[in-house]
Coordinates of C-alpha atoms in Angstrom, one line a residue:
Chain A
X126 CA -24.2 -0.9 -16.8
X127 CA -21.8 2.0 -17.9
X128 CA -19.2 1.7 -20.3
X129 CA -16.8 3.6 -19.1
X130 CA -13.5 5.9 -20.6
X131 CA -10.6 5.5 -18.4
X132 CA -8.3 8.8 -19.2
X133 CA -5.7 7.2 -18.0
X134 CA -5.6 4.0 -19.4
X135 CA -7.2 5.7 -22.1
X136 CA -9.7 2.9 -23.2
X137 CA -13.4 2.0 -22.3
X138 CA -14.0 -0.3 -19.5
X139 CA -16.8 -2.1 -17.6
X140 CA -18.2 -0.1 -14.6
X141 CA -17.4 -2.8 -12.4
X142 CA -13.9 -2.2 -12.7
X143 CA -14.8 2.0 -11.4
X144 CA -16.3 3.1 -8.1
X145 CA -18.1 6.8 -8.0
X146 CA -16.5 8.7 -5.5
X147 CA -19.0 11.8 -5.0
X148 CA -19.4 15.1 -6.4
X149 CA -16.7 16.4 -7.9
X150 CA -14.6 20.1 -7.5
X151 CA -15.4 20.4 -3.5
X152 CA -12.1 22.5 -2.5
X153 CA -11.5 22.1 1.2
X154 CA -11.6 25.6 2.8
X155 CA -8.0 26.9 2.7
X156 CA -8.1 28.1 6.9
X157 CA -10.6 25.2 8.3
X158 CA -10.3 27.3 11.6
X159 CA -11.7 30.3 10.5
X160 CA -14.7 28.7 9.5
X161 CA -18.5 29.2 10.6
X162 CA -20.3 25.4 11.8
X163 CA -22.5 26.0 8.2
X164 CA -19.9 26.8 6.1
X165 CA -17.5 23.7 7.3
X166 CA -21.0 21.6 7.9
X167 CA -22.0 22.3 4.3
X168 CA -18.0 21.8 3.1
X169 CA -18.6 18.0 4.8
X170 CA -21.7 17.1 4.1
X171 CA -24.2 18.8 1.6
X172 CA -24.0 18.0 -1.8
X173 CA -25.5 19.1 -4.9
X174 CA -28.3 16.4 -5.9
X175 CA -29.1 18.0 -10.0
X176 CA -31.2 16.6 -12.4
X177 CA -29.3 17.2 -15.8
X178 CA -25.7 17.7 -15.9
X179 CA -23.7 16.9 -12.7
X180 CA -19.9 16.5 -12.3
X181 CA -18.4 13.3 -10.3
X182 CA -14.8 12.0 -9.6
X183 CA -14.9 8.6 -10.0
X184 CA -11.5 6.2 -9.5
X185 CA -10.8 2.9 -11.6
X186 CA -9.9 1.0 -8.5
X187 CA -9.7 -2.2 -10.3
X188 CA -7.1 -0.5 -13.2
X189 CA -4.8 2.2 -12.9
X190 CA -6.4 3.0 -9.5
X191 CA -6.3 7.1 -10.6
X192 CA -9.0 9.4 -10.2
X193 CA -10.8 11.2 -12.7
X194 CA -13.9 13.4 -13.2
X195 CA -16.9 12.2 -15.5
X196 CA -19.9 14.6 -16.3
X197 CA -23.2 12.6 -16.0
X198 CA -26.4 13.5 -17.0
X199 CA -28.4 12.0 -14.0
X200 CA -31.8 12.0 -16.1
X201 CA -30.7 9.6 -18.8
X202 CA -27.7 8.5 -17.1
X203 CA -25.9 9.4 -20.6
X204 CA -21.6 10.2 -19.5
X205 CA -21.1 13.5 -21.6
X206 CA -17.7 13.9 -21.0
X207 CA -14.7 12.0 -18.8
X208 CA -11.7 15.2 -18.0
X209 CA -8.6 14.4 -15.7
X210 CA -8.9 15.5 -12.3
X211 CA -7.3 19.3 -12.5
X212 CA -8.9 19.7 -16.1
X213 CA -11.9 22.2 -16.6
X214 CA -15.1 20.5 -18.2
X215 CA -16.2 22.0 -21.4
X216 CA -19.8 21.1 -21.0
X217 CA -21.8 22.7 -17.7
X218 CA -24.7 23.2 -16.7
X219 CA -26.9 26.1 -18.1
X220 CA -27.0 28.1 -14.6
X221 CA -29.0 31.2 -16.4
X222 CA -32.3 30.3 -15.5
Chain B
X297 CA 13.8 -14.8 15.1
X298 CA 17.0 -15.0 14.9
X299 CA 17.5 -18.6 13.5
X300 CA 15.2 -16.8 10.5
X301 CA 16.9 -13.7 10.0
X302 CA 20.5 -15.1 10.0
X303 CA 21.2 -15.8 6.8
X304 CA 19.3 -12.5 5.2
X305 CA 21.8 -10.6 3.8
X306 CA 20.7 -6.6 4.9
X307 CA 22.6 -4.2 2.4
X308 CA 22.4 -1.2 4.4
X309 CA 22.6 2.4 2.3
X310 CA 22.6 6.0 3.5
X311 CA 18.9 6.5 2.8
X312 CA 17.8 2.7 2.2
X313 CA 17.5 -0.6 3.2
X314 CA 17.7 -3.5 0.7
X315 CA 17.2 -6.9 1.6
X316 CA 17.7 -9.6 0.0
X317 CA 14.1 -11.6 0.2
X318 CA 15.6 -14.9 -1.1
X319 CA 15.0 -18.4 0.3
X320 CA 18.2 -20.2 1.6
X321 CA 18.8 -23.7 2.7
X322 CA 17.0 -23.2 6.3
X323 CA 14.4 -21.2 4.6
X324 CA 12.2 -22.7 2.6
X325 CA 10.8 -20.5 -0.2
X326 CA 7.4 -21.7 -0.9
X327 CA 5.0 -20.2 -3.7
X328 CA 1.3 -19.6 -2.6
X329 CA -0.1 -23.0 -4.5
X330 CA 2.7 -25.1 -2.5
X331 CA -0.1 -27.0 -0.8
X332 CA -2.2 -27.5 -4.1
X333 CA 1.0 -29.7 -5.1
X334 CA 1.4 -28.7 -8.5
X335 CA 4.4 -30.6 -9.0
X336 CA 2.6 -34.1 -8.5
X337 CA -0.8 -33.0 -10.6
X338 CA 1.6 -32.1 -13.2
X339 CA 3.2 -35.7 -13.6
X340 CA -0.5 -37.7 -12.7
X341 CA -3.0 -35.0 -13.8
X342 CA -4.4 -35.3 -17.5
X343 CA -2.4 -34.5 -20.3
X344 CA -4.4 -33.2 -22.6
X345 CA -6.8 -30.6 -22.7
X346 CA -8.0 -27.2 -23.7
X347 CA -6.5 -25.5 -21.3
X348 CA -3.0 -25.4 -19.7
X349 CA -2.0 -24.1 -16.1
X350 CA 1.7 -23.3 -15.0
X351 CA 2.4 -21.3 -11.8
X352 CA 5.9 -19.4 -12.9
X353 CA 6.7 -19.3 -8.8
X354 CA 8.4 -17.3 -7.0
X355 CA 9.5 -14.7 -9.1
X356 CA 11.2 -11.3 -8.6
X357 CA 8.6 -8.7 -8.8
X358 CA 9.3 -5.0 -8.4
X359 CA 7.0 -1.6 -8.1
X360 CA 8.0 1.3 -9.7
X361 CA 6.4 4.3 -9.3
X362 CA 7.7 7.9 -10.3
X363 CA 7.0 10.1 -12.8
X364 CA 10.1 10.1 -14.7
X365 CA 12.7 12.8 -16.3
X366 CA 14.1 12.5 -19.7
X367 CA 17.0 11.7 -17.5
X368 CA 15.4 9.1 -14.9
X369 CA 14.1 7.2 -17.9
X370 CA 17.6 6.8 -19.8
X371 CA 19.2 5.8 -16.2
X372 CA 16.3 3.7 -16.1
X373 CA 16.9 2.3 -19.2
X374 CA 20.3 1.5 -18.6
X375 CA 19.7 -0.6 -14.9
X376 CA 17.5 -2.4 -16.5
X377 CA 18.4 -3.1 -20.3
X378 CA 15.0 -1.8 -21.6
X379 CA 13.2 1.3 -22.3
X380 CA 10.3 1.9 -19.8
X381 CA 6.8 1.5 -21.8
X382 CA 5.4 5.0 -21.6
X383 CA 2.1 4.0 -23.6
X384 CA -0.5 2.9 -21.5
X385 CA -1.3 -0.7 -21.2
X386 CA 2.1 -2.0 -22.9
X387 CA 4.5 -4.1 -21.8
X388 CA 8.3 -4.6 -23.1
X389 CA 10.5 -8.2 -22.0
X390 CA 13.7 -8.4 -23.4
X391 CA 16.4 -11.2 -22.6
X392 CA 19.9 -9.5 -23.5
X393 CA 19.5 -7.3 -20.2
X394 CA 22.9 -7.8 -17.8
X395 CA 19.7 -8.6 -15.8
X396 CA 18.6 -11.4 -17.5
X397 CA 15.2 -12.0 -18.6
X398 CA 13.4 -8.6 -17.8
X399 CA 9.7 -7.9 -18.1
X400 CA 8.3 -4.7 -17.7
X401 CA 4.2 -3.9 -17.8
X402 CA 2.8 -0.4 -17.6
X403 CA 0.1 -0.3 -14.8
X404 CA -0.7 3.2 -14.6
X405 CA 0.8 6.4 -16.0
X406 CA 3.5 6.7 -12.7
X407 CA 3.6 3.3 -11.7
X408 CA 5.6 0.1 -13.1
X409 CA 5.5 -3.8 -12.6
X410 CA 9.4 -5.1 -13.5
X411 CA 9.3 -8.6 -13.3
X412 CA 13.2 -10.6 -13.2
X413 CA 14.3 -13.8 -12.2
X414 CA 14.4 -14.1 -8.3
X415 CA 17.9 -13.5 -7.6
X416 CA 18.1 -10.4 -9.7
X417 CA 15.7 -8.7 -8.0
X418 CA 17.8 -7.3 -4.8
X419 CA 20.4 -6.5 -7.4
X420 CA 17.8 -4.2 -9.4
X421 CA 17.0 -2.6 -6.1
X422 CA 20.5 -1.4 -5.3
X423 CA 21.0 -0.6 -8.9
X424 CA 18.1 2.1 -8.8
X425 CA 19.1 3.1 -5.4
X426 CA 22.3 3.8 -6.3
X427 CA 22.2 5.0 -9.7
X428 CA 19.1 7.3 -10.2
X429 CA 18.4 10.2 -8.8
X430 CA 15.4 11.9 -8.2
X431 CA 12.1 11.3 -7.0
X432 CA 10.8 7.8 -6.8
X433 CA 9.5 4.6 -5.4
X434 CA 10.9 0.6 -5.6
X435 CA 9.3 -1.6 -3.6
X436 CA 10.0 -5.9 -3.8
X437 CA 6.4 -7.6 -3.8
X438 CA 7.6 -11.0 -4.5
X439 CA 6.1 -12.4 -1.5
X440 CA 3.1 -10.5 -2.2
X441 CA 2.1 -12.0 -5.4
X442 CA 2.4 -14.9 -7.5
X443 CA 2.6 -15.6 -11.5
X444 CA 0.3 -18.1 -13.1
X445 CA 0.8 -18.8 -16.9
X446 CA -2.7 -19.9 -18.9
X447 CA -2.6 -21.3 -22.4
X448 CA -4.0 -23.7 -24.8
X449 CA -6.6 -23.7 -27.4
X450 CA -9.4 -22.3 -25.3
X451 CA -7.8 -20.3 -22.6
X452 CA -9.4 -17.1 -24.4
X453 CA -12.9 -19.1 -23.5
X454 CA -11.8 -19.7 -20.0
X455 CA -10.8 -16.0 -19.4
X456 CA -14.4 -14.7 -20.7
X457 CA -15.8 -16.4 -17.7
X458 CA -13.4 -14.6 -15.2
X459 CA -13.2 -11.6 -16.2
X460 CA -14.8 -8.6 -18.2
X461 CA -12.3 -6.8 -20.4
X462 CA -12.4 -7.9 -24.0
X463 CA -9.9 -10.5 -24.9
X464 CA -10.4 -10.4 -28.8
X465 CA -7.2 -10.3 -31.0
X466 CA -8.0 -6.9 -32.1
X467 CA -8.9 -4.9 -28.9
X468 CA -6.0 -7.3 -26.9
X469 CA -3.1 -8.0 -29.1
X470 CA 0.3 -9.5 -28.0
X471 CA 2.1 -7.2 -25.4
X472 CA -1.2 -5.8 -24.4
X473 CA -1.1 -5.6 -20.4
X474 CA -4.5 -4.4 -18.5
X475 CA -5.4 -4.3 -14.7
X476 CA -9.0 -5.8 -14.3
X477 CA -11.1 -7.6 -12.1
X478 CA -10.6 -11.5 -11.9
X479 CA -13.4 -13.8 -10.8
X480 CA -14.3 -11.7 -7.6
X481 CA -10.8 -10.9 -7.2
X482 CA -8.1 -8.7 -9.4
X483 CA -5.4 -9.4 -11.8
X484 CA -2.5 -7.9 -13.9
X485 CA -3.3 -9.6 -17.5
X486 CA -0.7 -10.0 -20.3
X487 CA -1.0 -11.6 -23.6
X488 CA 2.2 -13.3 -24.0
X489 CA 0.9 -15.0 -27.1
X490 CA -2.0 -15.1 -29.2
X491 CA -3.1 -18.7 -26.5
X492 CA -1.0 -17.9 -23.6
X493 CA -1.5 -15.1 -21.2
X494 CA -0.1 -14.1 -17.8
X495 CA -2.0 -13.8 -14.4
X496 CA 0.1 -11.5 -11.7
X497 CA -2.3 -12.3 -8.9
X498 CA -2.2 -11.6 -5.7
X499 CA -1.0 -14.0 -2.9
X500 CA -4.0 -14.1 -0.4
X501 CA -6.2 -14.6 -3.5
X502 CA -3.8 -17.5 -5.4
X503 CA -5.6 -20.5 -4.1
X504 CA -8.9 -18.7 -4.8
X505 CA -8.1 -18.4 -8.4
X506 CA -6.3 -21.4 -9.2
X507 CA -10.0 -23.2 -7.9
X508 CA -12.2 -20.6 -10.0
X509 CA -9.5 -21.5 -12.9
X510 CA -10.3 -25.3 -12.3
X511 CA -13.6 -25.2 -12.6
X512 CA -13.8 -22.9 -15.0
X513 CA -11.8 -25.0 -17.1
X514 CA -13.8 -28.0 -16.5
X515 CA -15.4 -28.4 -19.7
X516 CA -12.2 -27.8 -21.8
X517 CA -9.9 -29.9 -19.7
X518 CA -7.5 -28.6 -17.8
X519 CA -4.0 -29.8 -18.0
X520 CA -1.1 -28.3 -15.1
X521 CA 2.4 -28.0 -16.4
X522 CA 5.2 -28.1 -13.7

């Protein structure tokens, strides 16, 4: 069970009250038209599946109904950080490999 | 639908429509517990009891939603006789409005539950219509929902069966308002007291929850005030 930090209502509450909506930052292509099948294809469906650090939008439908984005580490299931949707996360992934 | 509609009074406005949603004497206005027959547990039921149940019926209740201006908020002060709570999860009620008795609870950081008497709440919605300018949102969900009041010595022991926010003087004082889930439905909570606490719940859902509140109550007593 998470406990989670509403930014909004800018407390902790049960998970129950949140539902994970997906990975987060996925900008729609700007001219949909002008994609190719893959890139549109890979727009709607394919998501990043990480072990470590991995950033989701998540809503409190049960509270202030806003969304927000929560970095997750999905290892140890430990929330590193919860950043208002728009806001830039200070902790990433280590993509130097 | 005529014989319904004809004694509606529709306010009409360049940009909106206000009606008056008020029960006249060919319309009955009936809360969502009318068939549980509170009226008549009240005077037979128990009288004593850890727990005490009052549905405040058929209130005026009133979404705002806007993101408000230094300006909007002083207009909106001014309609309604109180200052908007801009810190999450607070609630003001004052009772030397020109509105009456006005209760406002902070839901989310652009959107607003005013609660008024009934018949004040068609006035409130011209007021704002009128008056402010700007970008924004007033909607009546009167119909759509329906106050119950719970106190009494263990109504804080009730609750922790319903629902899972903490409920402990110091994480929830007086004035503290939160959204949550209910039972296995949702409800606006406010601690009107350090024992009594308000329930805006849905409509569809009131019957649920008034049965979930009976039987969670079982063991403390339940006692209904009319």
């Amino acid at each position: 069970m998470f406990h989670i930090y509403c930014p909004h209502c800018c407390e902790y509450r049960e998970e129950e009250e949140f539902h994970a909506s997906g990975q987060a930052h996925i900008s729609r292509p700007l001219d949909p038209d002008a994609c190719t099948d893959k890139e549109w294809g890979e727009f709607m469906y394919f998501r990043a599946n990480p072990r470590g650090i991995h950033h989701e939008l998540w809503v409190h439908g049960a509270g202030c109904r806003k969304y927000f984005n929560i970095t997750r580490h999905t290892q140890t299931y430990e929330i590193l950080e919860v950043y208002k949707v728009g806001e830039k996360p200070s902790i990433v992934a280590n993509e130097a490999k | 639908m005529s014989d319904v509609t004809s004694d509606v009074t529709v306010v009409a406005r360049d940009t909106k429509l206000v009606t008056k949603q008020l029960p006249a004497a060919d319309i009955m206005g009936e809360s969502p517990l009318h068939h549980a027959d509170l009226a008549s547990i009240a005077e037979h039921g128990p009288k004593e009891g850890g727990v005490h149940f009052h549905e405040r019926k058929l209130m005026g209740l009133l979404t705002l939603r806007c993101l408000p201006s230094l300006e909007q908020q002083e207009m909106i002060k001014s309609l309604l006789g109180v200052a908007l709570p801009m810190q999450p999860l607070t609630s003001v009620t004052t009772n030397e409005s020109s509105m009456g008795n006005v209760s406002v609870r902070w839901v989310s950081p652009d959107e607003w539950l005013i609660i008024v008497e009934a018949d004040k709440a068609c006035g409130i919605e011209s007021h704002f219509h009128d008056k402010l300018m700007g970008h924004f949102s007033l909607v009546n969900i009167s119909g759509g929902t329906t106050i119950f009041d719970v106190s009494g010595d263990d109504v804080v022991e009730m609750l922790k069966k319903s629902t899972p926010v903490d409920l402990h003087a110091s994480e929830f004082p007086v004035g503290k308002v939160v959204s949550t889930v209910f039972a296995k439905s949702g409800a606006m909570i406010c601690r009107l007291a350090d024992d009594k606490f308000e329930l805006v719940v849905r409509r569809s859902f009131a019957d649920y929850l008034w049965l979930w509140i009976q039987d969670a109550s079982r063991e403390y007593g339940l006692v209904v005030k009319a």
